[in-house]
Short mmCIF file of C-alpha atoms in Angstrom, two decimals:
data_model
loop_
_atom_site.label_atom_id
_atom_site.label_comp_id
_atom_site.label_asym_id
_atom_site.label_seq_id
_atom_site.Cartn_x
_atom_site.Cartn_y
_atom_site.Cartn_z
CA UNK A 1 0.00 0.00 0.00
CA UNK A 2 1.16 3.49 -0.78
CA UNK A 3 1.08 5.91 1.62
CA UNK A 4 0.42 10.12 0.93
CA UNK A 5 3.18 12.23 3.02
CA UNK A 6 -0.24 13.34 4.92
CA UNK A 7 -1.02 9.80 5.53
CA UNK A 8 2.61 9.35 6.70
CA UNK A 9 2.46 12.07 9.18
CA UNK A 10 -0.69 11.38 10.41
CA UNK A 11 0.55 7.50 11.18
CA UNK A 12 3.68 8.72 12.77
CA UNK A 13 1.87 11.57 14.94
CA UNK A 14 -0.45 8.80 16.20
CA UNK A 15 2.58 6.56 17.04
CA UNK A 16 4.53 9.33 18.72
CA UNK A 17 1.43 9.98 20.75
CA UNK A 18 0.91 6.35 21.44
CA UNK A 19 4.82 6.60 22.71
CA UNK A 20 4.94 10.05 24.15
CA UNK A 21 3.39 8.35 27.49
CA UNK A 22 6.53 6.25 28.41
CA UNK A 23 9.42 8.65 28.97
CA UNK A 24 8.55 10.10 32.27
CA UNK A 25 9.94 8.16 34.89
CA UNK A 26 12.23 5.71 32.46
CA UNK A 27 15.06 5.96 34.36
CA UNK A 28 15.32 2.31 34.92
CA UNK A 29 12.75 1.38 31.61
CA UNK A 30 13.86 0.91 28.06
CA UNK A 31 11.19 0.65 25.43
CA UNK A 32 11.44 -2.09 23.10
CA UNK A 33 9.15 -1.74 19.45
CA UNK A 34 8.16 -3.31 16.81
CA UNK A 35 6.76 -3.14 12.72
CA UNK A 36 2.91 -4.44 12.35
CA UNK A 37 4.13 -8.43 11.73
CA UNK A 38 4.12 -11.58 13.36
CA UNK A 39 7.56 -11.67 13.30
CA UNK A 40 8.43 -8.48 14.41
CA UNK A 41 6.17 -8.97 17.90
CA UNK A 42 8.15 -12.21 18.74
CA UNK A 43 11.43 -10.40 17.56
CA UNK A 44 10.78 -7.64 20.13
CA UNK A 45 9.48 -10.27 22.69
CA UNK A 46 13.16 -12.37 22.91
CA UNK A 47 14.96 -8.70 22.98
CA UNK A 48 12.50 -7.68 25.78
CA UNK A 49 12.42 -10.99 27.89
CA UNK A 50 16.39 -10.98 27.16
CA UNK A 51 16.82 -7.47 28.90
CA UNK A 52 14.67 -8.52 31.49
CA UNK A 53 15.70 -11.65 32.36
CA UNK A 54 19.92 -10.55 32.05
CA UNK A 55 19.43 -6.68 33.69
CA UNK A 56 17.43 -4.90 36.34
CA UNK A 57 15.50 -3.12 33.70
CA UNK A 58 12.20 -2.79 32.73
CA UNK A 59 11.15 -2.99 29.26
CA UNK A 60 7.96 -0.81 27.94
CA UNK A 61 6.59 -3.51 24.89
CA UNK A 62 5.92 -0.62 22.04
CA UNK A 63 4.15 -3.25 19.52
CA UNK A 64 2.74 -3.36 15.78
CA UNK A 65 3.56 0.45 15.76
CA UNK A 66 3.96 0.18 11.59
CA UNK A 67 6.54 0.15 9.38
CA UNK A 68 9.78 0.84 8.80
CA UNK A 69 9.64 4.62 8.40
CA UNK A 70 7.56 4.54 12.28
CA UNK A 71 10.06 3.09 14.21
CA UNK A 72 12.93 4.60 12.55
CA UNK A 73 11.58 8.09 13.57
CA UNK A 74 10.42 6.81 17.06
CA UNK A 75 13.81 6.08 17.76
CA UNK A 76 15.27 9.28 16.04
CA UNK A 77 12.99 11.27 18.63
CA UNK A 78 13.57 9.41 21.46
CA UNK A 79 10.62 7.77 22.06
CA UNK A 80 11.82 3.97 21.58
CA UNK A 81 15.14 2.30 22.51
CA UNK A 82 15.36 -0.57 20.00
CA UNK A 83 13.80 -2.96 17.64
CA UNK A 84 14.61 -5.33 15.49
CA UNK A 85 15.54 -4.34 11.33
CA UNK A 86 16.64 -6.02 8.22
CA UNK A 87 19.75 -5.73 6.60
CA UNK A 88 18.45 -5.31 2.97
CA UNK A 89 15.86 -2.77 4.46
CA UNK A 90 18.50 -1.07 6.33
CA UNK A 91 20.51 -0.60 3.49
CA UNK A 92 17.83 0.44 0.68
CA UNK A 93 14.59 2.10 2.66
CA UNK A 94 16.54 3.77 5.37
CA UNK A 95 19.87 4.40 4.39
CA UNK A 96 19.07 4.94 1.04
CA UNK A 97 22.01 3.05 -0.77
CA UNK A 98 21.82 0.53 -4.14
CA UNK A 99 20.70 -3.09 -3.44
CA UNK A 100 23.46 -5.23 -2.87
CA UNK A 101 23.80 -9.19 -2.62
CA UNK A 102 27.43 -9.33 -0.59
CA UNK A 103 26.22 -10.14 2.91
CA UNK A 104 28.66 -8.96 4.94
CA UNK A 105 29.27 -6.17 2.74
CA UNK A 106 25.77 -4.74 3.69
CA UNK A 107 26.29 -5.90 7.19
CA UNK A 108 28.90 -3.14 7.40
CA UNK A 109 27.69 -0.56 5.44
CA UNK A 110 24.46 -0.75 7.66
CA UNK A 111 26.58 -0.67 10.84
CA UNK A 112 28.36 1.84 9.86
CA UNK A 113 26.13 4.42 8.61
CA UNK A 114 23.68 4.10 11.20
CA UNK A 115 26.63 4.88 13.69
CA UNK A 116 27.95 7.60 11.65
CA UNK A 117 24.66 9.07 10.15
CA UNK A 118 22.21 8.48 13.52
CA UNK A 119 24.41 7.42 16.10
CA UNK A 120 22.55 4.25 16.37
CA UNK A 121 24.44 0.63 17.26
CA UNK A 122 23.51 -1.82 15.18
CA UNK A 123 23.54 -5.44 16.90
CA UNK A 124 25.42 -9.04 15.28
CA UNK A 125 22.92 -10.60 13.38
CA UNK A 126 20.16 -12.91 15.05
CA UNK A 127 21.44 -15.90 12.53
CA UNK A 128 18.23 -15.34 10.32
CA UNK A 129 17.68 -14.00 6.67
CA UNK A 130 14.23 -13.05 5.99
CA UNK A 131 14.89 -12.10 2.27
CA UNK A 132 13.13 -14.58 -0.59
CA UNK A 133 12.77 -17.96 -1.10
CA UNK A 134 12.01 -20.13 -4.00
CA UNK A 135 10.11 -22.94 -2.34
CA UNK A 136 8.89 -26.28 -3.95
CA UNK A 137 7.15 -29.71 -2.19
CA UNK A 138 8.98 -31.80 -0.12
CA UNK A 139 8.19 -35.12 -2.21
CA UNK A 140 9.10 -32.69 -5.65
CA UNK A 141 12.46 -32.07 -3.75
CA UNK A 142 13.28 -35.53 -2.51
CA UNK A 143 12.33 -37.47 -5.56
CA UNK A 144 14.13 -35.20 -7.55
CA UNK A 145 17.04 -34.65 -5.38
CA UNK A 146 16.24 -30.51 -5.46
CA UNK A 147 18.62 -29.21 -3.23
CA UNK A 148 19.63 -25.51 -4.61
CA UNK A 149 17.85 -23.39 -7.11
CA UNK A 150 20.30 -24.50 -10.09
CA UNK A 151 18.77 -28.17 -9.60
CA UNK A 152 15.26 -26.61 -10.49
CA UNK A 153 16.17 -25.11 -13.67
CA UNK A 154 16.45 -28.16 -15.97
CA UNK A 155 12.94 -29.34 -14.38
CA UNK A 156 11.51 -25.39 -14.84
CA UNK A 157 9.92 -26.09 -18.27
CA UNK A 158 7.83 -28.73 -17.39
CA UNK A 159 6.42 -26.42 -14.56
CA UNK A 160 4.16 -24.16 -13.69
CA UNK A 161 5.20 -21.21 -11.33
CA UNK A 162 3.38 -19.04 -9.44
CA UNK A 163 4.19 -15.33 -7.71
CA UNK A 164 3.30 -12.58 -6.18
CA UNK A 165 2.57 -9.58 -7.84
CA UNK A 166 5.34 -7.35 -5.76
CA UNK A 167 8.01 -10.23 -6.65
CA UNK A 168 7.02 -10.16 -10.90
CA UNK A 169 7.57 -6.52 -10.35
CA UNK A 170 10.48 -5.61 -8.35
CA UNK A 171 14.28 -5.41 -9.45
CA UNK A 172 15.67 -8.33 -7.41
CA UNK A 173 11.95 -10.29 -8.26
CA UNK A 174 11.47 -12.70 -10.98
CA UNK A 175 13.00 -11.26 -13.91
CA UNK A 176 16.50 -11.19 -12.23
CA UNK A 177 16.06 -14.66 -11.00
CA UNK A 178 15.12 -15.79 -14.44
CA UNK A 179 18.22 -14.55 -16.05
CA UNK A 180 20.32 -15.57 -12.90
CA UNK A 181 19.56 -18.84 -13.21
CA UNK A 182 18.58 -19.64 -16.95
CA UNK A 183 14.51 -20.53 -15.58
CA UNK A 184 11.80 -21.27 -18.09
CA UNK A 185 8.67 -22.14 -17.33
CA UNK A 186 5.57 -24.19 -18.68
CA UNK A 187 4.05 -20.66 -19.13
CA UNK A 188 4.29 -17.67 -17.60
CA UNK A 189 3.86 -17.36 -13.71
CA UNK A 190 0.69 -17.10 -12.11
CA UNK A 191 0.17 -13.88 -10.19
CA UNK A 192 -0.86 -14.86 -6.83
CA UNK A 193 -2.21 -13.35 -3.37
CA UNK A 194 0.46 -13.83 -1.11
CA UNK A 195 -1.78 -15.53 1.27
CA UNK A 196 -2.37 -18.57 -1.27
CA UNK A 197 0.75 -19.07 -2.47
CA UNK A 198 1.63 -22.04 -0.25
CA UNK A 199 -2.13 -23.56 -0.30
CA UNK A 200 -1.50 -23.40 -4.36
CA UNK A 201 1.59 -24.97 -4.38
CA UNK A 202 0.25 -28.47 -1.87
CA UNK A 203 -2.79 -28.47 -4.17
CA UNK A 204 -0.46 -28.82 -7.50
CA UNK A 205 -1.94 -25.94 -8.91
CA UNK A 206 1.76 -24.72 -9.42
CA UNK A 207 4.99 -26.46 -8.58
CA UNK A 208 7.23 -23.74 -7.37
CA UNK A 209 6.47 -20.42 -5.54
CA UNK A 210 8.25 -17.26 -4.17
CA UNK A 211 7.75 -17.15 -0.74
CA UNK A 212 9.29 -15.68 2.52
CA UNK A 213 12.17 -17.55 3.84
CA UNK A 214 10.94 -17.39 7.54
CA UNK A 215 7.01 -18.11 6.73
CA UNK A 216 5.72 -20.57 8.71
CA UNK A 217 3.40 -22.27 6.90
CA UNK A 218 6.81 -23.53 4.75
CA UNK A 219 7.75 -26.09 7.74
CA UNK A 220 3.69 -26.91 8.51
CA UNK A 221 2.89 -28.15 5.06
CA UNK A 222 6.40 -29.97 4.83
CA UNK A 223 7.57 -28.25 1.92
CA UNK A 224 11.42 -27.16 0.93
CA UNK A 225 13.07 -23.90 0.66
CA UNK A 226 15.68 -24.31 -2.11
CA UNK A 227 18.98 -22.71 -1.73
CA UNK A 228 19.98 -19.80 -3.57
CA UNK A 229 23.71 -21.43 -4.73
CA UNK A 230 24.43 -18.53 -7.07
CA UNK A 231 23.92 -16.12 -4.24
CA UNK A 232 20.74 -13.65 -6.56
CA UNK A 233 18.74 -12.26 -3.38
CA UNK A 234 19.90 -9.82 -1.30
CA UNK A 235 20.16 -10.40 2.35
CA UNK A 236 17.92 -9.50 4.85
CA UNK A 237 19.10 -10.47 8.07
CA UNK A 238 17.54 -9.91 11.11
CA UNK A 239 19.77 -7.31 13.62
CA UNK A 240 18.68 -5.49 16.57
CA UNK A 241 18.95 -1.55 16.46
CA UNK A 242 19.87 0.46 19.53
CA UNK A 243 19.74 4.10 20.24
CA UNK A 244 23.24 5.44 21.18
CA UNK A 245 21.67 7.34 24.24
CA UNK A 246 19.96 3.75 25.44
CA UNK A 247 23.66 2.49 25.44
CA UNK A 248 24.89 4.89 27.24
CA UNK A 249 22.48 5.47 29.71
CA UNK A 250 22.43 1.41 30.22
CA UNK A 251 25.43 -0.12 29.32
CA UNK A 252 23.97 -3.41 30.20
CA UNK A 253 21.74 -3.57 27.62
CA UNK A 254 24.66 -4.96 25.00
CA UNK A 255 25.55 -7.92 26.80
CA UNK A 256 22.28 -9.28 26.86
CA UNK A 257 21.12 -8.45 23.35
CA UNK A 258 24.66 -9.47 21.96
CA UNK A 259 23.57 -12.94 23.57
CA UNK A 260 21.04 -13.20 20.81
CA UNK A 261 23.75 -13.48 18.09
CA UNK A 262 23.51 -16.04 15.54
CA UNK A 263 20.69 -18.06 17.95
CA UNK A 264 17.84 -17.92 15.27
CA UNK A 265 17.78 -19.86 12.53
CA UNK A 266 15.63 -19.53 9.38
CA UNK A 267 14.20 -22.73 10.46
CA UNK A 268 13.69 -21.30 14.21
CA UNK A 269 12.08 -18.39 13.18
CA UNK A 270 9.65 -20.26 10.82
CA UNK A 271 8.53 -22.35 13.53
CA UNK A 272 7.95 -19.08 16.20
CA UNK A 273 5.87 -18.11 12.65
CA UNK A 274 3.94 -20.70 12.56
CA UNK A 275 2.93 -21.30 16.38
CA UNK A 276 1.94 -17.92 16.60
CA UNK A 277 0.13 -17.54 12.81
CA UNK A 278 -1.28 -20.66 12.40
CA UNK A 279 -1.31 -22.51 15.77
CA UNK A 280 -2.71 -19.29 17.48
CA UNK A 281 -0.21 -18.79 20.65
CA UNK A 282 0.77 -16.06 22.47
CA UNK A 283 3.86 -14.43 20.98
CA UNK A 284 5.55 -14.06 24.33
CA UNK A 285 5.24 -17.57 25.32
CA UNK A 286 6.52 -18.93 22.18
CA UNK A 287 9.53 -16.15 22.85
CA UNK A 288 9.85 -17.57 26.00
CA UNK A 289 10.05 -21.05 25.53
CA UNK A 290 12.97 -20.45 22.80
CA UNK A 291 14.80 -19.17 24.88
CA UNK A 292 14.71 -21.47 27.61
CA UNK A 293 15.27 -24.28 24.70
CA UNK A 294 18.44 -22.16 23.79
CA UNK A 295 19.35 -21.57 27.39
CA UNK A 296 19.37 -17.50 26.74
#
């Protein structure tokens, strides 16, 4: 959805005012936020149970506040401590820089500007990437031995694909992909509601989607996320973004989010997904039983 500046404003005025509340009296209270996904609230429910659980501070739970452009001015003002970004988002929507698929390369350049440019401290990575994913069904990828997106490509013609109308579109969407990998299909792809994708795909009414790497419903209807071997998407991995302030004011609080570091899989996080999307439970109890798994 497109948004008017007006709209813009009007969303972050109503998110400021929602957060305006919680800095009197925050001497020992950090707020933790998060973007208007399933993801996001368990995200900012293992960063808030992890600075409870490792420091004497009290975390304010700022959820489902919107997008990226909300909680990057929420934390510009003051009014929230952290939250959990993605690399690729970082790096394009924020930062404003070219698209880039070098991981660590983007890793860095997100780091660093946000230091230099907001004097924000950007986190290690969680261990996830929630970029895209080409995703086929598990009996497609065992009888056929599909392991990696290259093993596809001489099956492609014989099948039918189906997208989503924001991945046919985009620059580092279907086209690229195509030409990345040499893929021709039976036809051209379907364009699909994101939301039936998956349902589609077990029904054989296509054999290969574009999906999110972390959805949930990937694991629950047993199908296979094939690797991207020649490296096409860009990376989105998951990282937690501080304000410099918070840091200083509670120099505490980068021990225990640091402890976070490379503890979520892309497997992980589809299963916290799917227990909370499909299975219906409480985002802070599926955060909490993680990390007791995990011993965090």
């Amino acid at each position: 959805m497109r948004l008017t500046r007006r709209d813009a404003l009007s969303l972050l005025g109503g998110a400021f005012a929602t957060l305006a509340g919680c800095r009197r009296g925050r001497s020992s209270t950090v707020v933790a936020g998060s973007k208007n996904f399933t993801e996001q609230i368990i995200l900012a429910e293992l960063l808030a149970q992890q600075i409870e659980v490792h420091t004497a501070l009290k975390v304010d739970r700022r959820l489902n506040l919107g997008g990226t452009l909300i909680c990057h001015q929420a934390l510009l003002a003051g009014q929230m401590d952290l939250y959990a970004e993605y690399t690729g988002t970082a790096l394009t929507a924020v930062l404003g820089e070219p698209s880039s698929n070098n991981t660590e390369a983007v890793y860095r350049a997100v780091r660093d500007g946000y230091r230099d440019r907001f004097g924000f401290e950007v986190g290690p990575p969680l261990g996830f990437n929630n970029t895209f994913a080409i995703v086929v069904r598990g009996e497609d990828a065992q009888s056929l031995g599909l392991h990696t997106i290259s093993d596809m490509a001489p099956h492609a013609p014989q099948w039918r694909a189906g997208f989503g109308y924001e991945f046919m579109e985009r620059s580092d969407g279907y086209r690229g992909l195509a030409s990345a990998y040499g893929l021709k299909f039976a036809g051209e792809p379907r364009i699909m509601d994101l939301g039936l994708l998956y349902r589609a795909l077990k029904e054989h009414q296509v054999d290969v989607v574009a999906g999110s790497s972390t959805d949930g419903l990937i694991t629950a209807l047993g199908m296979v996320v094939l690797e991207d071997d020649r490296h096409y998407f860009p990376p989105y991995q998951a990282i937690t973004i501080v304000r410099g302030g918070a840091l200083r004011q509670h120099p505490d609080l980068r021990g225990a989010l640091d402890a976070l570091g490379g503890k979520i899989s892309d497997a992980d996080m589809r299963q916290m997904n799917y227990a909370v999307d499909a299975a219906q439970r409480d985002p802070a109890a599926v955060a909490r039983e993680f990390r007791v798994a995990r011993s965090l």
